[in-house]
PDB file of C-alpha atoms and ligand atoms in Angstrom:
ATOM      1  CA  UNK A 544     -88.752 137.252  21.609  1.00  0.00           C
ATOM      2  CA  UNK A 545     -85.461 137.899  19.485  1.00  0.00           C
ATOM      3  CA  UNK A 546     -83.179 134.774  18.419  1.00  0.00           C
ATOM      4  CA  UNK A 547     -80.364 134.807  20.168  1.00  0.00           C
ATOM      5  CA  UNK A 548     -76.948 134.997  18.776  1.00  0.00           C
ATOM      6  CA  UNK A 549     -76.180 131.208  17.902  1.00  0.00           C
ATOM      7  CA  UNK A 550     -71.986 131.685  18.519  1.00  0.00           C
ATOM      8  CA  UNK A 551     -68.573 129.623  18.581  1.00  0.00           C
ATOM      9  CA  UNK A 552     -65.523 130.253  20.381  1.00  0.00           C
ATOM     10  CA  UNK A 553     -62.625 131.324  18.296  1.00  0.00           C
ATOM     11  CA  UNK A 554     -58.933 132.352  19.294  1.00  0.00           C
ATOM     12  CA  UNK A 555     -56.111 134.018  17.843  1.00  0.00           C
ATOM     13  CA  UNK A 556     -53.925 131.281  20.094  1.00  0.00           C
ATOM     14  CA  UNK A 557     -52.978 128.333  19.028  1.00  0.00           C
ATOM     15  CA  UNK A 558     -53.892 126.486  21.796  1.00  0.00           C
ATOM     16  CA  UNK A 559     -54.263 122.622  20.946  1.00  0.00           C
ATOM     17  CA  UNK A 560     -57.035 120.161  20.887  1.00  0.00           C
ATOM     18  CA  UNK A 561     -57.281 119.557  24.763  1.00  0.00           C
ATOM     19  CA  UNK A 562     -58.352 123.355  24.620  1.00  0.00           C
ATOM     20  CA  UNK A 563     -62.272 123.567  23.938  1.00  0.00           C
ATOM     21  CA  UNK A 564     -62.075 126.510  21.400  1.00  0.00           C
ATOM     22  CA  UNK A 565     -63.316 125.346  17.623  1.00  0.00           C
ATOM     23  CA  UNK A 566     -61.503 127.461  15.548  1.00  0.00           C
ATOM     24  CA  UNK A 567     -58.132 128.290  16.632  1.00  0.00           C
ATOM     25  CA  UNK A 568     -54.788 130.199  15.369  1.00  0.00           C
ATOM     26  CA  UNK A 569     -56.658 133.340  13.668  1.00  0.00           C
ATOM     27  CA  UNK A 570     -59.934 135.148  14.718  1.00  0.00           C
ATOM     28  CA  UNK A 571     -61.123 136.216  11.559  1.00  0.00           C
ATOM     29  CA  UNK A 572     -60.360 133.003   9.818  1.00  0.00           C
ATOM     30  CA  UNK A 573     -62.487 131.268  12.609  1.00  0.00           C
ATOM     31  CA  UNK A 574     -65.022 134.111  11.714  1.00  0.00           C
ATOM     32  CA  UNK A 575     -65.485 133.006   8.048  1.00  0.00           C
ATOM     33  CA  UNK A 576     -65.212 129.280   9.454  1.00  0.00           C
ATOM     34  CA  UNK A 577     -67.977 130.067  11.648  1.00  0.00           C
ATOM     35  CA  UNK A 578     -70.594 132.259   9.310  1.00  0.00           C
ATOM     36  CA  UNK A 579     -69.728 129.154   6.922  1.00  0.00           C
ATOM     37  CA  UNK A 580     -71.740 126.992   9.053  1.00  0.00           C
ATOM     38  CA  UNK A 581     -74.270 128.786   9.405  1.00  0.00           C
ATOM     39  CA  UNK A 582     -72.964 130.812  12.849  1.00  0.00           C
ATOM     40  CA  UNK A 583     -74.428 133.934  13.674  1.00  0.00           C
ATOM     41  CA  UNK A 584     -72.062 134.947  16.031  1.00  0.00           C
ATOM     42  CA  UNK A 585     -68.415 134.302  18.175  1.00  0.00           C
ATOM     43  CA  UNK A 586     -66.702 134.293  21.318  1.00  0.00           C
ATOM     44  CA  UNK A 587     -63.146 135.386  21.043  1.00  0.00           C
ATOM     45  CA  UNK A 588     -60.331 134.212  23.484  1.00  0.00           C
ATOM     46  CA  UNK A 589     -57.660 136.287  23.896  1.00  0.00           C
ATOM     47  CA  UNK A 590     -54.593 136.921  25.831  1.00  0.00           C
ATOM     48  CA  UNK A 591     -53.735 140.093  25.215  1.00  0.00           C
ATOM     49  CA  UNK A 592     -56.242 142.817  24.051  1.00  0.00           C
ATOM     50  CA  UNK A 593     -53.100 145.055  23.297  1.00  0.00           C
ATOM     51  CA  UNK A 594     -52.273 142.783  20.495  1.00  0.00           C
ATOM     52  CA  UNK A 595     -55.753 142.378  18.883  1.00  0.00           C
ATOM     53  CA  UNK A 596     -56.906 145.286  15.800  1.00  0.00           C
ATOM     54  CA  UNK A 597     -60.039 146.327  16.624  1.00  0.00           C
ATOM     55  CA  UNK A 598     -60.369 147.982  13.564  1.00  0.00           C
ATOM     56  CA  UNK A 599     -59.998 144.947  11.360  1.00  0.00           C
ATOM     57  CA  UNK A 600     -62.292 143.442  13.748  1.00  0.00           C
ATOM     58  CA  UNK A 601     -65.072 145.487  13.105  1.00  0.00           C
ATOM     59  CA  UNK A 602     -64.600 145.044   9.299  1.00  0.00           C
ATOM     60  CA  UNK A 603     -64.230 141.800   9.428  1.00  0.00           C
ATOM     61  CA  UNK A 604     -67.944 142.034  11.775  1.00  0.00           C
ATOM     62  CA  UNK A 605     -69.259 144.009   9.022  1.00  0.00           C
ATOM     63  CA  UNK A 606     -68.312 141.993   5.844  1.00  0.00           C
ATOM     64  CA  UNK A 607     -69.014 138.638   7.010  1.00  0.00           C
ATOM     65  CA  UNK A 608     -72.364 139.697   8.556  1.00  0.00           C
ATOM     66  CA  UNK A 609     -71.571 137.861  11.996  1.00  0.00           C
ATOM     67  CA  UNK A 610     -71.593 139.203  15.453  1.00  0.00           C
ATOM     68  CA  UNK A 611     -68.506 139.535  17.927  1.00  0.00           C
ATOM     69  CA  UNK A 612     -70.678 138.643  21.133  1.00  0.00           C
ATOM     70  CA  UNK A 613     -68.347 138.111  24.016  1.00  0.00           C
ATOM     71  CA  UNK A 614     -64.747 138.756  25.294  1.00  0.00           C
ATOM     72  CA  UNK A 615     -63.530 135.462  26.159  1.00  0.00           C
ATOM     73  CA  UNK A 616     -60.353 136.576  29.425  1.00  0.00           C
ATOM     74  CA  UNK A 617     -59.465 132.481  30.385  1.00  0.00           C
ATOM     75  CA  UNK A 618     -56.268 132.434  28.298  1.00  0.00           C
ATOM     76  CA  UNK A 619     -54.888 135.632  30.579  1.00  0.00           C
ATOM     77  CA  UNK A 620     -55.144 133.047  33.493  1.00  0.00           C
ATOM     78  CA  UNK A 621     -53.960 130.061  31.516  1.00  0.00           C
ATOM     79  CA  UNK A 622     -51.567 131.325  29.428  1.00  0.00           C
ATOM     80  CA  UNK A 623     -50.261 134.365  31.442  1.00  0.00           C
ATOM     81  CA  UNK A 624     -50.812 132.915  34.853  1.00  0.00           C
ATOM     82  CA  UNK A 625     -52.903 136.637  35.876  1.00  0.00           C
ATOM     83  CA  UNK A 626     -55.645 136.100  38.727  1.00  0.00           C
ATOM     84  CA  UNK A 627     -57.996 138.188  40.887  1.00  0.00           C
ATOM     85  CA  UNK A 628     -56.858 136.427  44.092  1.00  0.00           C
ATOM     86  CA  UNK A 629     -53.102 135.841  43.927  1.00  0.00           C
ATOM     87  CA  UNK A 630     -51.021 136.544  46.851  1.00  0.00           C
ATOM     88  CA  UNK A 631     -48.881 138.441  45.115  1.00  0.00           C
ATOM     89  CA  UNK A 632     -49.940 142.271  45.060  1.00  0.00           C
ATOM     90  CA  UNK A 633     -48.870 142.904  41.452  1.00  0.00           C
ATOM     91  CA  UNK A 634     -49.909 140.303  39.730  1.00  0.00           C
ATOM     92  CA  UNK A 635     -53.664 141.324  41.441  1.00  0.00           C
ATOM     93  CA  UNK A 636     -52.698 144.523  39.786  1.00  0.00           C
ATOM     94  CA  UNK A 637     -51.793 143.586  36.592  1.00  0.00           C
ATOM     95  CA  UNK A 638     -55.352 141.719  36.598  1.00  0.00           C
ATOM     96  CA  UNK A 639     -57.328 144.625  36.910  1.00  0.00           C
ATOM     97  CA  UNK A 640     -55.468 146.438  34.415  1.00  0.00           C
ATOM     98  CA  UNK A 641     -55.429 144.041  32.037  1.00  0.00           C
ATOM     99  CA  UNK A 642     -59.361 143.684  32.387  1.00  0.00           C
ATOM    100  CA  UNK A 643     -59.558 147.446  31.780  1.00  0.00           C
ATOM    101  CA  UNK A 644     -58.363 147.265  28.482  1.00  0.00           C
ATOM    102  CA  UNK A 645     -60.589 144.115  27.572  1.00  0.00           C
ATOM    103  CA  UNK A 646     -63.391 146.087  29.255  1.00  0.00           C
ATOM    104  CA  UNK A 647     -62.056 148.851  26.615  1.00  0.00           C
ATOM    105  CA  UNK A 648     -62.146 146.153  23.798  1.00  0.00           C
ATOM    106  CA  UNK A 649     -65.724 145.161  24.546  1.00  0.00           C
ATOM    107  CA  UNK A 650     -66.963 148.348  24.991  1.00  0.00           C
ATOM    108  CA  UNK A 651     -65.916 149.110  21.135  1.00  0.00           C
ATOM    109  CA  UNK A 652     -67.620 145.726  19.909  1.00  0.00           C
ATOM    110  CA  UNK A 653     -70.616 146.180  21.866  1.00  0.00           C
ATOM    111  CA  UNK A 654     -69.778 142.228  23.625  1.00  0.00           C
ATOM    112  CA  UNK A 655     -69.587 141.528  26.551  1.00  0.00           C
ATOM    113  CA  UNK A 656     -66.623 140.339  29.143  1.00  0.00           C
ATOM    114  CA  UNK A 657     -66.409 136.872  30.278  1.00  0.00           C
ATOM    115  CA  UNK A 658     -65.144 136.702  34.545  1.00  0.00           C
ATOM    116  CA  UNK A 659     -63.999 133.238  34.534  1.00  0.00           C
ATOM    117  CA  UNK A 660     -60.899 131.126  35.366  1.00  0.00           C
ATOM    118  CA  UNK A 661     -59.341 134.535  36.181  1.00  0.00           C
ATOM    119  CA  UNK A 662     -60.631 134.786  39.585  1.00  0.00           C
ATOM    120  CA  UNK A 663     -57.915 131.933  40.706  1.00  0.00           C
ATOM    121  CA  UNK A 664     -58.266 129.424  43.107  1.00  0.00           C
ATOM    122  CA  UNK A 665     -57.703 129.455  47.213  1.00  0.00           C
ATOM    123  CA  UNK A 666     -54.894 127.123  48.501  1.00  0.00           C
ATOM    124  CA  UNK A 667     -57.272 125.160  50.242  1.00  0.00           C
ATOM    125  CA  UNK A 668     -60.823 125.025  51.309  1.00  0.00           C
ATOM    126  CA  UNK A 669     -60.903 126.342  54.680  1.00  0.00           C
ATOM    127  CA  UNK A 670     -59.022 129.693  52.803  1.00  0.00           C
ATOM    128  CA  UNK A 671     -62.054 129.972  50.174  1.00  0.00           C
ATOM    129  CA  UNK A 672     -63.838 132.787  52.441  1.00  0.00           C
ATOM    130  CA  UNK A 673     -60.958 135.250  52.618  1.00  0.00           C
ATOM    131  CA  UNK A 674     -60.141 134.477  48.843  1.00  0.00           C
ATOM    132  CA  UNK A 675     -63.799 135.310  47.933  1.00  0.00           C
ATOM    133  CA  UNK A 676     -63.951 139.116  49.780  1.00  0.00           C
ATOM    134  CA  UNK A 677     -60.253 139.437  47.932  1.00  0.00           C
ATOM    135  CA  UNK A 678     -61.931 138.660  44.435  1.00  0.00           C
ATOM    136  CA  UNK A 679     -64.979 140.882  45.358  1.00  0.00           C
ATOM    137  CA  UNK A 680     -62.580 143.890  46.330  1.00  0.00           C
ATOM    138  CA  UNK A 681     -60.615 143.725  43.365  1.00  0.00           C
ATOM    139  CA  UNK A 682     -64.112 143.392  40.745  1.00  0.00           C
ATOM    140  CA  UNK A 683     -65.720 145.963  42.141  1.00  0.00           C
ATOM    141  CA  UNK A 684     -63.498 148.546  40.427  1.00  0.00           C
ATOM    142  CA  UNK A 685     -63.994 146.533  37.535  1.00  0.00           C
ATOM    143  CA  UNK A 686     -67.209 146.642  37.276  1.00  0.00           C
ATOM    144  CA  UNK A 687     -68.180 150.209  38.338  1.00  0.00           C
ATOM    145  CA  UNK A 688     -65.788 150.781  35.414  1.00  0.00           C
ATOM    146  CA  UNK A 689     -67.920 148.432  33.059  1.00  0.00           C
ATOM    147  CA  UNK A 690     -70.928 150.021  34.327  1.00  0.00           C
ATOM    148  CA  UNK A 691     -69.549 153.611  33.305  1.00  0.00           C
ATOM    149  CA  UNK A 692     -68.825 151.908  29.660  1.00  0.00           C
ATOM    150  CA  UNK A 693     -72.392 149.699  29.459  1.00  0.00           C
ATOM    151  CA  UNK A 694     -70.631 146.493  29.489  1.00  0.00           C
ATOM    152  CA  UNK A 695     -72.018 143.649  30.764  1.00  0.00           C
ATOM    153  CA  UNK A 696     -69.589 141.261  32.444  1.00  0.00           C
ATOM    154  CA  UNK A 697     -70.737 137.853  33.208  1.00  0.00           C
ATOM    155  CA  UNK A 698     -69.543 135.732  35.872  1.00  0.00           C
ATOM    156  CA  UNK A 699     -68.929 131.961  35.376  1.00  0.00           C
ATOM    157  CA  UNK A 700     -69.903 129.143  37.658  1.00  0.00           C
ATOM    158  CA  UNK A 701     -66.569 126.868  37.363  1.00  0.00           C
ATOM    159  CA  UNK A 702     -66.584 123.359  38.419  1.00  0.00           C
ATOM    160  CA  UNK A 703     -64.317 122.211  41.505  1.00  0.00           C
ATOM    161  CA  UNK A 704     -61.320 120.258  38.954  1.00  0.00           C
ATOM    162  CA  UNK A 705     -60.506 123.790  37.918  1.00  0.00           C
ATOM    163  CA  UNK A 706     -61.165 126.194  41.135  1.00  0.00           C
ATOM    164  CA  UNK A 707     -62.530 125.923  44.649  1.00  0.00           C
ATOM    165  CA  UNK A 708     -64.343 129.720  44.239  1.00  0.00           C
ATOM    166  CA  UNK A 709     -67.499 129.920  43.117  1.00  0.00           C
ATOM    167  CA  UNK A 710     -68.766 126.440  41.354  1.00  0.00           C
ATOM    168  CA  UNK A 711     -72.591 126.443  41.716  1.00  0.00           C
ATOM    169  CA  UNK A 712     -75.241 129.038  40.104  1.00  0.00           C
ATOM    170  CA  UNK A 713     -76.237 129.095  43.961  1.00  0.00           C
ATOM    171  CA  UNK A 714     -72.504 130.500  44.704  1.00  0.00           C
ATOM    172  CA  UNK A 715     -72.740 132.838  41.978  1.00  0.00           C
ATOM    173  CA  UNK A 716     -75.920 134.426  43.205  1.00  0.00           C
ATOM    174  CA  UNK A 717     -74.682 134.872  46.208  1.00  0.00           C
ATOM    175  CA  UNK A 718     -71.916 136.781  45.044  1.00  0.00           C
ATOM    176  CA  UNK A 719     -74.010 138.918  42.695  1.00  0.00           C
ATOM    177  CA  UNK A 720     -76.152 139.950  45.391  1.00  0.00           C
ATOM    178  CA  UNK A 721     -73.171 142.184  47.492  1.00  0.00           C
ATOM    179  CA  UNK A 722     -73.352 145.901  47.088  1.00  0.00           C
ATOM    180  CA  UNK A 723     -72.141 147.138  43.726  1.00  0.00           C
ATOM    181  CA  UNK A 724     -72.638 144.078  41.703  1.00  0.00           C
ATOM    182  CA  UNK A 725     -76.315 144.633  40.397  1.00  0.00           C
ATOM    183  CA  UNK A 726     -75.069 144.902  36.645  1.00  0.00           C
ATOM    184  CA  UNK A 727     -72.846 141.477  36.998  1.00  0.00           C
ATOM    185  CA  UNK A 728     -74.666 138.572  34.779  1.00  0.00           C
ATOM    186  CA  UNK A 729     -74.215 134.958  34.917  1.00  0.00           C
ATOM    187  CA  UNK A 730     -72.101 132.971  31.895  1.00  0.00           C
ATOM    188  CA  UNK A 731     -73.604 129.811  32.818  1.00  0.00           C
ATOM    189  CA  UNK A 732     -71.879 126.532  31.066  1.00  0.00           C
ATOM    190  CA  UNK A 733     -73.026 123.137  30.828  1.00  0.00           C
ATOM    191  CA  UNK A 734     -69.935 121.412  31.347  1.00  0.00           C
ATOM    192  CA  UNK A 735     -70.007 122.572  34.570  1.00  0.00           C
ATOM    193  CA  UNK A 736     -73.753 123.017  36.028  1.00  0.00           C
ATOM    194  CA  UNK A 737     -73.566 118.737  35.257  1.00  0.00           C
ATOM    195  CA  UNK A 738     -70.780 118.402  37.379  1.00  0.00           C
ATOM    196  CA  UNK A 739     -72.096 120.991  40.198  1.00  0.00           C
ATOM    197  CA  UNK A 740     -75.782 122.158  39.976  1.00  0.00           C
ATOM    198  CA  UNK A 741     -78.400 120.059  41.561  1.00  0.00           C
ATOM    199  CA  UNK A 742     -82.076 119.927  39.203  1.00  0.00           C
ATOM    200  CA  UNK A 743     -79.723 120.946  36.643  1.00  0.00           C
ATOM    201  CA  UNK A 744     -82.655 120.855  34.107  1.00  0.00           C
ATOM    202  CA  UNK A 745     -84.908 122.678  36.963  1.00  0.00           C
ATOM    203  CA  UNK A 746     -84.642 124.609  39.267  1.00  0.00           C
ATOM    204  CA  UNK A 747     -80.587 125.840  38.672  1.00  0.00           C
ATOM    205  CA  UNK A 748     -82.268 127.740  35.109  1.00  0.00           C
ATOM    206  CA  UNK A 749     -84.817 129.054  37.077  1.00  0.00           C
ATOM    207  CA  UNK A 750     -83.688 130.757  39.604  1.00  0.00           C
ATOM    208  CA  UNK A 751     -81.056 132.270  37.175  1.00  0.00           C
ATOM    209  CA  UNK A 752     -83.844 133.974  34.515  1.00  0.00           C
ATOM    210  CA  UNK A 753     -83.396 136.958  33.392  1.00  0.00           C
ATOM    211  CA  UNK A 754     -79.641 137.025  35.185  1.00  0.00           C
ATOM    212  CA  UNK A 755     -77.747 134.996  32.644  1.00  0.00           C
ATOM    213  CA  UNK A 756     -75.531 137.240  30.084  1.00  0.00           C
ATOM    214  CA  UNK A 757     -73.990 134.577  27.971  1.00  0.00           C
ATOM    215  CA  UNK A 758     -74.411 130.691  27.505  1.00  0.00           C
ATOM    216  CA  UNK A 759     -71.215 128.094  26.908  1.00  0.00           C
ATOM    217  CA  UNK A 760     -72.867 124.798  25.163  1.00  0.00           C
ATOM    218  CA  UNK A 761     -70.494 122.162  26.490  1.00  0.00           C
ATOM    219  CA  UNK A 762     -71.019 118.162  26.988  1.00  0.00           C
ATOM    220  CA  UNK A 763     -70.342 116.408  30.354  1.00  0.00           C
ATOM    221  CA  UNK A 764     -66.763 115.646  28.230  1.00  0.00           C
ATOM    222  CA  UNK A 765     -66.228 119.387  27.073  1.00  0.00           C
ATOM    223  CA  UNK A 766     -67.054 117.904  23.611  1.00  0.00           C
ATOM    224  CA  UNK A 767     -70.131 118.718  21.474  1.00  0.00           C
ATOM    225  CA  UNK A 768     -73.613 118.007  22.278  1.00  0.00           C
ATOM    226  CA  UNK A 769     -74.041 114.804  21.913  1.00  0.00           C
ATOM    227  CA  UNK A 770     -71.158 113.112  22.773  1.00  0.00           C
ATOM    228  CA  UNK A 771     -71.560 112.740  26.757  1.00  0.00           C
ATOM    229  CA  UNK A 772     -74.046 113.308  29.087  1.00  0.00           C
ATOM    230  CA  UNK A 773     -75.476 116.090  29.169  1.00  0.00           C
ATOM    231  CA  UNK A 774     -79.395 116.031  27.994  1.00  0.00           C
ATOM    232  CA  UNK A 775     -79.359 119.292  25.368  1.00  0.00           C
ATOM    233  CA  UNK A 776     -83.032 118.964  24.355  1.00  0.00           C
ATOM    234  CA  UNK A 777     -84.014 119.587  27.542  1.00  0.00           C
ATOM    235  CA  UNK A 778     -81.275 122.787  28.486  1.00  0.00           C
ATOM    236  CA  UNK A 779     -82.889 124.254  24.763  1.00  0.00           C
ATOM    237  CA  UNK A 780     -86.339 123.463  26.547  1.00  0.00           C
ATOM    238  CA  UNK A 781     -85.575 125.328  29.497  1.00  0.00           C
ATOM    239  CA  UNK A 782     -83.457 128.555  28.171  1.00  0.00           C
ATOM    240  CA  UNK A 783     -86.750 128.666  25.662  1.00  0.00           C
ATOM    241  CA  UNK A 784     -89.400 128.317  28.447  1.00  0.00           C
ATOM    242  CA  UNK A 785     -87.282 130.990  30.876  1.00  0.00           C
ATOM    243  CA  UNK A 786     -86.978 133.428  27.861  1.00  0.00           C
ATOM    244  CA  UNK A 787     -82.705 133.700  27.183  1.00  0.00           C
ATOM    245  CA  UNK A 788     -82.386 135.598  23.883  1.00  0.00           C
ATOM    246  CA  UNK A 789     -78.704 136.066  24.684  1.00  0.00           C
ATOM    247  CA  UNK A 790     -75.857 134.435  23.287  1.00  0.00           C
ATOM    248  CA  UNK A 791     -75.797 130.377  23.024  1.00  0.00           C
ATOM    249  CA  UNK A 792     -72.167 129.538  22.335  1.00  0.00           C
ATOM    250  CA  UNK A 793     -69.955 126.641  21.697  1.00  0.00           C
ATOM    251  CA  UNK A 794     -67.121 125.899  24.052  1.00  0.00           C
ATOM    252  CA  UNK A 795     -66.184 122.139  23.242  1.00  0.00           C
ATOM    253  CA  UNK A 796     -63.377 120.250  22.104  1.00  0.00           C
ATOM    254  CA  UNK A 797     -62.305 120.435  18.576  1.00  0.00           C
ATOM    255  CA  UNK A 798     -62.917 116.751  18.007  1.00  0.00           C
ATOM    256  CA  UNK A 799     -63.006 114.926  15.570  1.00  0.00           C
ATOM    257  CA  UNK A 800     -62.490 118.800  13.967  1.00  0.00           C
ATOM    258  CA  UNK A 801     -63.507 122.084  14.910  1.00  0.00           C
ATOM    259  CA  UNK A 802     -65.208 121.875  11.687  1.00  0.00           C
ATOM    260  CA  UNK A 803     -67.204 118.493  12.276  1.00  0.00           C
ATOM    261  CA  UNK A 804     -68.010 119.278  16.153  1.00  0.00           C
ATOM    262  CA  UNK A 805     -69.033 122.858  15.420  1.00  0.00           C
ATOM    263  CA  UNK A 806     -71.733 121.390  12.375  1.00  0.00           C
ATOM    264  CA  UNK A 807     -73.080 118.601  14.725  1.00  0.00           C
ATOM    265  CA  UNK A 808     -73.731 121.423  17.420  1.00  0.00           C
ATOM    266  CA  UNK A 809     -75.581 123.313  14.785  1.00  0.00           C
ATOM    267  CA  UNK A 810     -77.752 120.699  14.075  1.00  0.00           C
ATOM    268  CA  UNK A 811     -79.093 120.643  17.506  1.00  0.00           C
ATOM    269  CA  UNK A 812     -79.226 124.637  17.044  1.00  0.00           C
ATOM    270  CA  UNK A 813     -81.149 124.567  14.076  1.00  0.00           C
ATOM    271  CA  UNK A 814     -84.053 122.158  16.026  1.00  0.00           C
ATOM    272  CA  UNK A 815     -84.844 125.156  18.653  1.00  0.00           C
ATOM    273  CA  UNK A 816     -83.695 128.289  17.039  1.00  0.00           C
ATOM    274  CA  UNK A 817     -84.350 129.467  13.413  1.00  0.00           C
ATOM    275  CA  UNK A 818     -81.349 131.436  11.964  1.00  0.00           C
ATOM    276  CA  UNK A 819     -81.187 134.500  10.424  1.00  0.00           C
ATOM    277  CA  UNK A 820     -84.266 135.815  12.743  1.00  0.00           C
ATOM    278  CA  UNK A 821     -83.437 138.477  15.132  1.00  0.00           C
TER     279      UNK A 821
HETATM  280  C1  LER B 920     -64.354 129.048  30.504  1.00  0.00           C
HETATM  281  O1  LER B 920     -65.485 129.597  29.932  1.00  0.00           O
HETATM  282  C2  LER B 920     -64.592 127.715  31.029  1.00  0.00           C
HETATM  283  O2  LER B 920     -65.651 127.159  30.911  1.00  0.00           O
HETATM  284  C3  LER B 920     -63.512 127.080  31.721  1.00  0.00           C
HETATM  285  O3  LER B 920     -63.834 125.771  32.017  1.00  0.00           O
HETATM  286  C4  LER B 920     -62.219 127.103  30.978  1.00  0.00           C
HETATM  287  O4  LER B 920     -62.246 126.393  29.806  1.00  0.00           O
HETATM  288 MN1   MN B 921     -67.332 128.077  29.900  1.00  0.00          MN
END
């Protein structure tokens, strides 16, 4: 089995230290920060693919020797406010072309597209049902397009603080399994199968093998491992034993530094995966 891509999330944004991104304000900079530790690959968050060069990119790939894994979309819901499932018809538009063009961007990198906070949230619990067939009508497009491209889009289970669609691996299954969405992959996250997955050390991997596209490494406090409650030993145990050789990537807090949290997550890396194998 290969090693899979040991990654960090990096962003172009300058988004703060309540944001769980590590390296922050320049994507190649976080890049070299990352193959400095000993990285073998990124996330990148982005708002706007318009804006990023893929061609410097792909040098940038090529001369540091580390991978581009995954098309991180969040920052088009947080920072410009775009969702799957708003009420307002051209905003829903603006979505889907806006994940086009990261669908586009992917497709170039060979990474894959994260489906995350961008699906919005319903108003209020007893809405979640029509909200759901809304987001499913508006991703199908999206990923028939993916399909036609050979991207693989993976779809987040996102704990209740943030949305009210879609928090469990069961609710994400179920989604997967309409007509049209055999392709879709899970991003599964720690942060939030502690907070919403039953057996989260069980039964929740399980049932997910060989469906899981990406992985966000992220403590009970969105910090590194370590630092809350999450039991890591036992999640590198289980993505081992169920045989993920995709992407394990950091999504945590830059605290004390992006620099210190990112090197304590590689030391509980470097116990389960040996670098520089693929
Ligand atoms: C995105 O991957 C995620 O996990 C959300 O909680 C936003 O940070
Ligand atoms: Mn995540």
């Amino acid at each position: 089995m290969s090693t899979p891509y040991l990654s960090l999330a990096v962003s172009e944004e300058k988004l703060g230290d309540n944001a769980p991104v590590l390296f922050q304000d320049g994507i190649i900079r976080g890049m070299q920060s990352a193959k400095d530790l000993g990285f073998t690959g990124v996330e990148i968050h982005i708002r706007n693919p318009g804006q990023i060069d893929e061609d410097s990119l792909l040098a940038a790939e090529k001369d540091l020797d580390i991978k581009i894994c995954a098309v991180g979309t969040g920052l088009e819901y947080g920072l410009n406010k775009l969702s799957f499932t708003s009420d307002n018809p051209e905003i829903r538009q603006k979505t889907r072309k806006r994940f086009m063009e990261h669908i586009d961007l992917a497709s170039k990198l060979n990474a894959s597209v994260f489906v995350g906070l961008c699906r919005g949230t319903a108003p209020d619990y007893a809405s979640i049902q029509p909200y759901l067939e809304r987001f499913a009508q508006e991703l199908l497009p999206l990923q028939e397009y993916a399909d036609s491209k050979q991207v693989v889009l993976t779809l987040e289970p996102i704990a209740y603080y943030m949305t009210n669609l879609l928090n469990t691996v069961d609710d994400c299954l179920d989604f997967m399994a309409r007509p049209g969405f055999e392709k879709l992959q899970l991003l599964l996250d720690t942060h939030h199968m502690f907070l919403e997955d039953k057996d989260m050390y069980g039964a929740a991997f399980d049932k997910c093998a060989g469906k899981i596209g990406h992985f966000h490494v992220s403590d009970s406090n969105r910090r590194h491992p370590g630092a809350g409650n999450v039991d890591f030993d036992k999640v590198a145990e289980k993505l081992k034993q169920i045989g993920y050789d995709r992407p394990v990537s950091l999504e945590v807090l830059p605290h004390p530094s992006g620099t210190e949290a990112s090197r304590l997550c590689m030391e509980w890396m470097r116990r389960y995966w040996q670098i520089g194998i693929k």
